[in-house]
Amino acid sequence: MTAFEEQKSVERNAFASRVEQVRTWMTEHRTIIVFLAMLILMAAFGKAFEMLPRSPKWIETTLHLTDRGEGMPIDFAPEVWLALVAMVLGTLIIVISISSQSIPKLIDLYMRDWLSLTYLWFMLLAMMQNIMLQNEDMVDLPTRLDAFLNTYIYLPTAMVFAIPYIFYILSNTAPAKVIQRIHRDNLGRIHLLTDGMTREALEDPEVCKSYQLQLFESFNQYDDLLQYTQFKEPKALIMTRISAAIRRYIKAKPDITPNFFAVSRETMEDISFLTIRDQRKRIEGTRSFYELKGFRS
């Protein structure tokens, strides 16, 4: 390899490593990302709503405004927003609190659920907008349009999706759904190992360690479920999903960069490896740390 090609390879690895760091940061800070995304989206939607073509008659009949800016009663909306948010958040807290007694780390799954975070932040931001509008004077047109948008579009939308969201919460606390979700995330991580960008990023030992710990997290979640679940069907489903993940990993193994099989110290400190820490070199030589973790689960 020439010096130019080596420099290009180093640059590609550095770029891939930065991309992987951004991806990891986005995964760990989904709550903040969804909050900012919803804030920007709602602000952009409000500006677009102001730019819609309209006539005085359209304003008079649709927004129920007089020429003096009267006729927009929104003082009832804060109580409705508070009741809606209390119902949804209360249901979410109660369901997760009860289900967590038999399904450990359930809250971690919901904190990574894009749909759940999007709906909750939408409700909270719309509620805060309505509370702020209570102190505004309904004279200028942009303020009146914001009041109409919040009261007659955001509020009905949030109310329509409240019951489906509660059913979504209830259905996703079922052990079979939790197991399937863990399995889907696990297969997604294994698939990423064969991605070209990820292969470049795995030249960085820190990225390798991050992926190893993420793969182990799924098996540790399975271990917790096996300990807390008393029914045979979820236990059988867990064993099936573990074996399916191992088969998928073995199939993808030839396409994974060799650097990934250098076991990090944090990986060897996993509870499954407490009795075989001294076999680290042999495990690296056989490239079998993931299979060993699966068999010990």
Tab-separated table of C-alpha atoms in Angstrom:
chain	number	residue	atom	x	y	z
A	1	MET	CA	0.000	0.000	0.000
A	2	THR	CA	1.364	3.383	-1.024
A	3	ALA	CA	1.590	6.317	1.361
A	4	PHE	CA	-1.307	8.013	-0.447
A	5	GLU	CA	-3.556	4.948	-0.118
A	6	GLU	CA	-2.597	4.572	3.538
A	7	GLN	CA	-3.472	8.200	4.213
A	8	LYS	CA	-6.823	7.760	2.465
A	9	SER	CA	-7.523	4.659	4.551
A	10	VAL	CA	-6.743	6.546	7.758
A	11	GLU	CA	-9.052	9.390	6.693
A	12	ARG	CA	-11.870	6.949	5.888
A	13	ASN	CA	-11.444	5.240	9.233
A	14	ALA	CA	-11.469	8.580	11.066
A	15	PHE	CA	-14.598	9.706	9.213
A	16	ALA	CA	-16.366	6.397	9.853
A	17	SER	CA	-15.419	6.609	13.521
A	18	ARG	CA	-16.913	10.110	13.789
A	19	VAL	CA	-20.100	8.942	12.060
A	20	GLU	CA	-20.344	6.061	14.497
A	21	GLN	CA	-19.866	8.415	17.439
A	22	VAL	CA	-22.693	10.610	16.131
A	23	ARG	CA	-24.900	7.540	15.697
A	24	THR	CA	-24.145	6.413	19.234
A	25	TRP	CA	-24.821	9.901	20.592
A	26	MET	CA	-28.162	10.015	18.786
A	27	THR	CA	-29.097	6.633	20.246
A	28	GLU	CA	-28.206	7.690	23.783
A	29	HIS	CA	-29.905	11.114	23.562
A	30	ARG	CA	-33.114	10.283	21.721
A	31	THR	CA	-35.214	12.247	24.196
A	32	ILE	CA	-33.367	15.508	23.495
A	33	ILE	CA	-33.314	14.873	19.746
A	34	VAL	CA	-37.059	14.235	19.572
A	35	PHE	CA	-37.736	17.327	21.722
A	36	LEU	CA	-35.710	19.587	19.441
A	37	ALA	CA	-37.139	17.980	16.297
A	38	MET	CA	-40.738	18.468	17.475
A	39	LEU	CA	-40.000	22.049	18.558
A	40	ILE	CA	-38.574	22.920	15.135
A	41	LEU	CA	-41.335	21.037	13.284
A	42	MET	CA	-44.143	22.741	15.194
A	43	ALA	CA	-42.541	26.170	14.716
A	44	ALA	CA	-42.143	25.523	10.985
A	45	PHE	CA	-45.737	24.293	10.724
A	46	GLY	CA	-46.967	27.442	12.461
A	47	LYS	CA	-45.049	29.666	10.034
A	48	ALA	CA	-46.364	27.683	7.068
A	49	PHE	CA	-49.916	28.040	8.402
A	50	GLU	CA	-49.506	31.812	8.539
A	51	MET	CA	-48.423	31.859	4.878
A	52	LEU	CA	-51.517	30.029	3.605
A	53	PRO	CA	-53.587	32.117	1.192
A	54	ARG	CA	-56.713	33.479	2.871
A	55	SER	CA	-59.333	36.171	2.473
A	56	PRO	CA	-61.210	38.281	5.066
A	57	LYS	CA	-64.233	36.004	4.605
A	58	TRP	CA	-62.126	32.885	5.254
A	59	ILE	CA	-60.788	34.475	8.427
A	60	GLU	CA	-64.254	35.514	9.527
A	61	THR	CA	-65.980	32.175	8.911
A	62	THR	CA	-63.211	29.674	9.677
A	63	LEU	CA	-61.291	31.360	12.462
A	64	HIS	CA	-64.448	32.971	13.928
A	65	LEU	CA	-62.730	36.324	14.257
A	66	THR	CA	-64.232	39.764	13.994
A	67	ASP	CA	-62.429	42.701	12.500
A	68	ARG	CA	-61.392	43.661	16.035
A	69	GLY	CA	-59.790	40.238	16.635
A	70	GLU	CA	-62.508	39.048	18.962
A	71	GLY	CA	-64.394	35.776	18.983
A	72	MET	CA	-61.485	33.373	19.695
A	73	PRO	CA	-62.251	31.835	23.109
A	74	ILE	CA	-59.326	29.622	24.154
A	75	ASP	CA	-59.556	29.984	27.919
A	76	PHE	CA	-61.081	26.484	28.185
A	77	ALA	CA	-58.122	24.756	26.502
A	78	PRO	CA	-55.504	24.645	29.329
A	79	GLU	CA	-57.729	22.434	31.494
A	80	VAL	CA	-58.377	20.117	28.562
A	81	TRP	CA	-54.667	19.907	27.752
A	82	LEU	CA	-53.762	19.214	31.388
A	83	ALA	CA	-56.423	16.486	31.653
A	84	LEU	CA	-55.218	14.859	28.427
A	85	VAL	CA	-51.549	14.931	29.423
A	86	ALA	CA	-52.380	13.638	32.916
A	87	MET	CA	-54.407	10.751	31.462
A	88	VAL	CA	-51.711	9.677	29.000
A	89	LEU	CA	-48.714	10.131	31.315
A	90	GLY	CA	-50.591	8.591	34.245
A	91	THR	CA	-51.464	5.524	32.188
A	92	LEU	CA	-47.898	5.259	30.940
A	93	ILE	CA	-46.423	5.464	34.454
A	94	ILE	CA	-48.887	3.001	35.958
A	95	VAL	CA	-48.555	0.437	33.161
A	96	ILE	CA	-44.754	0.558	33.122
A	97	SER	CA	-44.539	0.463	36.939
A	98	ILE	CA	-46.713	-2.649	37.138
A	99	SER	CA	-45.152	-4.382	34.140
A	100	SER	CA	-41.595	-3.665	35.321
A	101	GLN	CA	-42.150	-6.027	38.238
A	102	SER	CA	-42.161	-8.957	35.810
A	103	ILE	CA	-40.318	-7.383	32.846
A	104	PRO	CA	-37.074	-5.708	34.009
A	105	LYS	CA	-35.675	-2.641	32.222
A	106	LEU	CA	-38.977	-2.008	30.451
A	107	ILE	CA	-38.510	1.731	30.931
A	108	ASP	CA	-35.277	1.532	28.891
A	109	LEU	CA	-37.226	0.229	25.905
A	110	TYR	CA	-39.757	3.055	26.124
A	111	MET	CA	-37.027	5.672	26.461
A	112	ARG	CA	-35.728	4.477	23.078
A	113	ASP	CA	-39.135	4.336	21.368
A	114	TRP	CA	-39.318	7.067	18.727
A	115	LEU	CA	-43.108	6.921	18.375
A	116	SER	CA	-43.727	7.221	22.105
A	117	LEU	CA	-41.277	10.098	22.536
A	118	THR	CA	-42.707	11.944	19.531
A	119	TYR	CA	-46.294	11.801	20.779
A	120	LEU	CA	-45.433	12.779	24.349
A	121	TRP	CA	-43.272	15.732	23.337
A	122	PHE	CA	-45.946	16.877	20.868
A	123	MET	CA	-48.538	16.976	23.655
A	124	LEU	CA	-46.263	18.714	26.142
A	125	LEU	CA	-45.074	21.369	23.685
A	126	ALA	CA	-48.620	22.047	22.461
A	127	MET	CA	-49.817	22.351	26.061
A	128	MET	CA	-47.041	24.827	26.865
A	129	GLN	CA	-47.903	26.834	23.746
A	130	ASN	CA	-51.538	27.054	24.818
A	131	ILE	CA	-50.610	28.193	28.327
A	132	MET	CA	-48.394	30.913	26.858
A	133	LEU	CA	-51.175	32.018	24.505
A	134	GLN	CA	-53.464	32.651	27.491
A	135	ASN	CA	-51.389	35.726	28.312
A	136	GLU	CA	-51.300	37.017	24.731
A	137	ASP	CA	-53.565	39.741	23.419
A	138	MET	CA	-55.597	38.360	20.490
A	139	VAL	CA	-55.117	41.431	18.331
A	140	ASP	CA	-52.405	40.630	15.828
A	141	LEU	CA	-53.164	38.005	13.189
A	142	PRO	CA	-50.164	35.659	13.871
A	143	THR	CA	-51.227	35.251	17.510
A	144	ARG	CA	-54.824	34.510	16.519
A	145	LEU	CA	-53.637	31.956	13.948
A	146	ASP	CA	-51.451	30.281	16.593
A	147	ALA	CA	-54.453	30.105	18.906
A	148	PHE	CA	-56.577	28.553	16.160
A	149	LEU	CA	-53.821	26.080	15.257
A	150	ASN	CA	-53.307	25.032	18.866
A	151	THR	CA	-56.963	24.783	19.882
A	152	TYR	CA	-58.603	23.456	16.724
A	153	ILE	CA	-55.824	21.354	15.151
A	154	TYR	CA	-53.249	20.306	17.775
A	155	LEU	CA	-55.774	19.574	20.533
A	156	PRO	CA	-58.137	17.385	18.447
A	157	THR	CA	-55.134	15.556	16.979
A	158	ALA	CA	-53.743	14.790	20.435
A	159	MET	CA	-57.172	13.652	21.657
A	160	VAL	CA	-57.745	11.388	18.654
A	161	PHE	CA	-54.425	9.593	19.169
A	162	ALA	CA	-54.671	9.355	22.978
A	163	ILE	CA	-56.622	6.081	23.138
A	164	PRO	CA	-54.630	4.371	20.338
A	165	TYR	CA	-51.435	5.370	22.140
A	166	ILE	CA	-52.672	3.866	25.417
A	167	PHE	CA	-53.495	0.629	23.560
A	168	TYR	CA	-50.027	0.815	22.001
A	169	ILE	CA	-48.488	1.022	25.470
A	170	LEU	CA	-50.526	-1.910	26.753
A	171	SER	CA	-49.755	-4.132	23.781
A	172	ASN	CA	-46.034	-3.418	23.944
A	173	THR	CA	-45.761	-4.467	27.592
A	174	ALA	CA	-46.718	-8.044	26.713
A	175	PRO	CA	-43.702	-10.357	27.258
A	176	ALA	CA	-43.849	-11.653	23.679
A	177	LYS	CA	-43.725	-8.098	22.281
A	178	VAL	CA	-40.835	-7.160	24.575
A	179	ILE	CA	-38.880	-10.248	23.547
A	180	GLN	CA	-39.524	-9.566	19.875
A	181	ARG	CA	-38.411	-5.960	20.292
A	182	ILE	CA	-35.159	-6.977	21.975
A	183	HIS	CA	-34.596	-9.538	19.230
A	184	ARG	CA	-35.213	-6.968	16.486
A	185	ASP	CA	-32.740	-4.538	18.044
A	186	ASN	CA	-30.191	-7.329	18.416
A	187	LEU	CA	-30.475	-8.371	14.769
A	188	GLY	CA	-30.163	-4.724	13.759
A	189	ARG	CA	-26.855	-4.414	15.593
A	190	ILE	CA	-25.547	-7.618	14.003
A	191	HIS	CA	-26.530	-6.322	10.565
A	192	LEU	CA	-24.676	-3.058	11.224
A	193	LEU	CA	-21.467	-5.021	11.841
A	194	THR	CA	-21.390	-5.942	8.137
A	195	ASP	CA	-22.107	-2.399	6.942
A	196	GLY	CA	-19.213	-0.791	5.091
A	197	MET	CA	-19.209	2.357	7.192
A	198	THR	CA	-19.322	0.370	10.422
A	199	ARG	CA	-16.472	-1.873	9.273
A	200	GLU	CA	-14.316	1.210	8.846
A	201	ALA	CA	-15.378	2.533	12.248
A	202	LEU	CA	-14.530	-0.777	13.952
A	203	GLU	CA	-10.862	0.013	13.375
A	204	ASP	CA	-11.300	2.165	16.497
A	205	PRO	CA	-11.113	0.009	19.679
A	206	GLU	CA	-13.635	2.251	21.450
A	207	VAL	CA	-16.201	1.599	18.733
A	208	CYS	CA	-15.536	-2.154	18.980
A	209	LYS	CA	-16.082	-2.026	22.730
A	210	SER	CA	-19.327	-0.109	22.280
A	211	TYR	CA	-20.708	-2.680	19.843
A	212	GLN	CA	-19.634	-5.616	21.997
A	213	LEU	CA	-21.405	-4.171	25.022
A	214	GLN	CA	-24.517	-3.395	22.973
A	215	LEU	CA	-24.675	-6.988	21.728
A	216	PHE	CA	-24.241	-8.275	25.265
A	217	GLU	CA	-26.997	-5.965	26.502
A	218	SER	CA	-29.605	-7.918	24.543
A	219	PHE	CA	-28.514	-11.231	26.064
A	220	ASN	CA	-28.471	-9.672	29.548
A	221	GLN	CA	-32.031	-8.486	29.000
A	222	TYR	CA	-32.954	-12.048	28.048
A	223	ASP	CA	-31.291	-13.305	31.244
A	224	ASP	CA	-33.369	-10.930	33.343
A	225	LEU	CA	-36.558	-12.004	31.602
A	226	LEU	CA	-35.743	-15.666	32.188
A	227	GLN	CA	-35.299	-14.969	35.897
A	228	TYR	CA	-38.528	-13.004	36.327
A	229	THR	CA	-40.831	-14.792	33.884
A	230	GLN	CA	-42.712	-17.734	35.352
A	231	PHE	CA	-44.469	-18.946	32.220
A	232	LYS	CA	-43.042	-21.532	29.865
A	233	GLU	CA	-44.077	-19.867	26.610
A	234	PRO	CA	-41.999	-16.666	27.059
A	235	LYS	CA	-39.015	-18.760	28.215
A	236	ALA	CA	-39.244	-20.939	25.119
A	237	LEU	CA	-39.537	-17.826	22.949
A	238	ILE	CA	-36.423	-16.351	24.571
A	239	MET	CA	-34.388	-19.492	23.879
A	240	THR	CA	-35.615	-19.483	20.291
A	241	ARG	CA	-34.616	-15.861	19.818
A	242	ILE	CA	-31.172	-16.403	21.366
A	243	SER	CA	-30.457	-19.294	18.999
A	244	ALA	CA	-31.772	-17.246	16.032
A	245	ALA	CA	-29.460	-14.353	16.939
A	246	ILE	CA	-26.475	-16.687	17.182
A	247	ARG	CA	-27.276	-18.230	13.796
A	248	ARG	CA	-27.582	-14.779	12.238
A	249	TYR	CA	-24.291	-13.729	13.813
A	250	ILE	CA	-22.459	-16.832	12.571
A	251	LYS	CA	-23.802	-16.215	9.080
A	252	ALA	CA	-22.539	-12.613	9.162
A	253	LYS	CA	-19.259	-13.473	10.891
A	254	PRO	CA	-17.088	-13.803	7.738
A	255	ASP	CA	-18.027	-10.242	6.740
A	256	ILE	CA	-17.110	-8.708	10.116
A	257	THR	CA	-13.747	-6.979	10.363
A	258	PRO	CA	-11.180	-8.983	12.422
A	259	ASN	CA	-10.643	-6.056	14.797
A	260	PHE	CA	-14.078	-6.639	16.239
A	261	PHE	CA	-12.988	-9.930	17.815
A	262	ALA	CA	-10.396	-8.259	20.046
A	263	VAL	CA	-12.301	-8.595	23.326
A	264	SER	CA	-12.235	-5.455	25.458
A	265	ARG	CA	-11.648	-5.468	29.204
A	266	GLU	CA	-15.180	-4.234	29.853
A	267	THR	CA	-16.581	-7.104	27.802
A	268	MET	CA	-14.601	-9.677	29.783
A	269	GLU	CA	-16.011	-8.198	32.999
A	270	ASP	CA	-19.487	-9.313	31.967
A	271	ILE	CA	-21.087	-11.616	34.520
A	272	SER	CA	-21.077	-14.526	32.058
A	273	PHE	CA	-17.276	-14.398	31.781
A	274	LEU	CA	-16.399	-14.150	35.471
A	275	THR	CA	-15.073	-17.716	35.587
A	276	ILE	CA	-13.167	-17.629	32.280
A	277	ARG	CA	-11.355	-14.304	32.385
A	278	ASP	CA	-8.038	-16.075	32.133
A	279	GLN	CA	-9.105	-17.539	28.770
A	280	ARG	CA	-9.280	-14.183	27.042
A	281	LYS	CA	-6.508	-14.962	24.533
A	282	ARG	CA	-8.103	-18.268	23.576
A	283	ILE	CA	-11.496	-16.608	23.139
A	284	GLU	CA	-9.936	-13.967	20.900
A	285	GLY	CA	-8.126	-16.635	18.913
A	286	THR	CA	-11.305	-18.607	18.267
A	287	ARG	CA	-13.387	-15.432	17.791
A	288	SER	CA	-16.131	-16.993	19.879
A	289	PHE	CA	-16.959	-14.453	22.593
A	290	TYR	CA	-20.484	-13.794	21.278
A	291	GLU	CA	-21.318	-17.479	20.922
A	292	LEU	CA	-20.030	-18.141	24.452
A	293	LYS	CA	-22.207	-15.344	25.789
A	294	GLY	CA	-25.234	-16.810	24.057
A	295	PHE	CA	-24.607	-20.331	25.320
A	296	ARG	CA	-24.117	-19.076	28.877
A	297	SER	CA	-27.364	-17.081	28.832
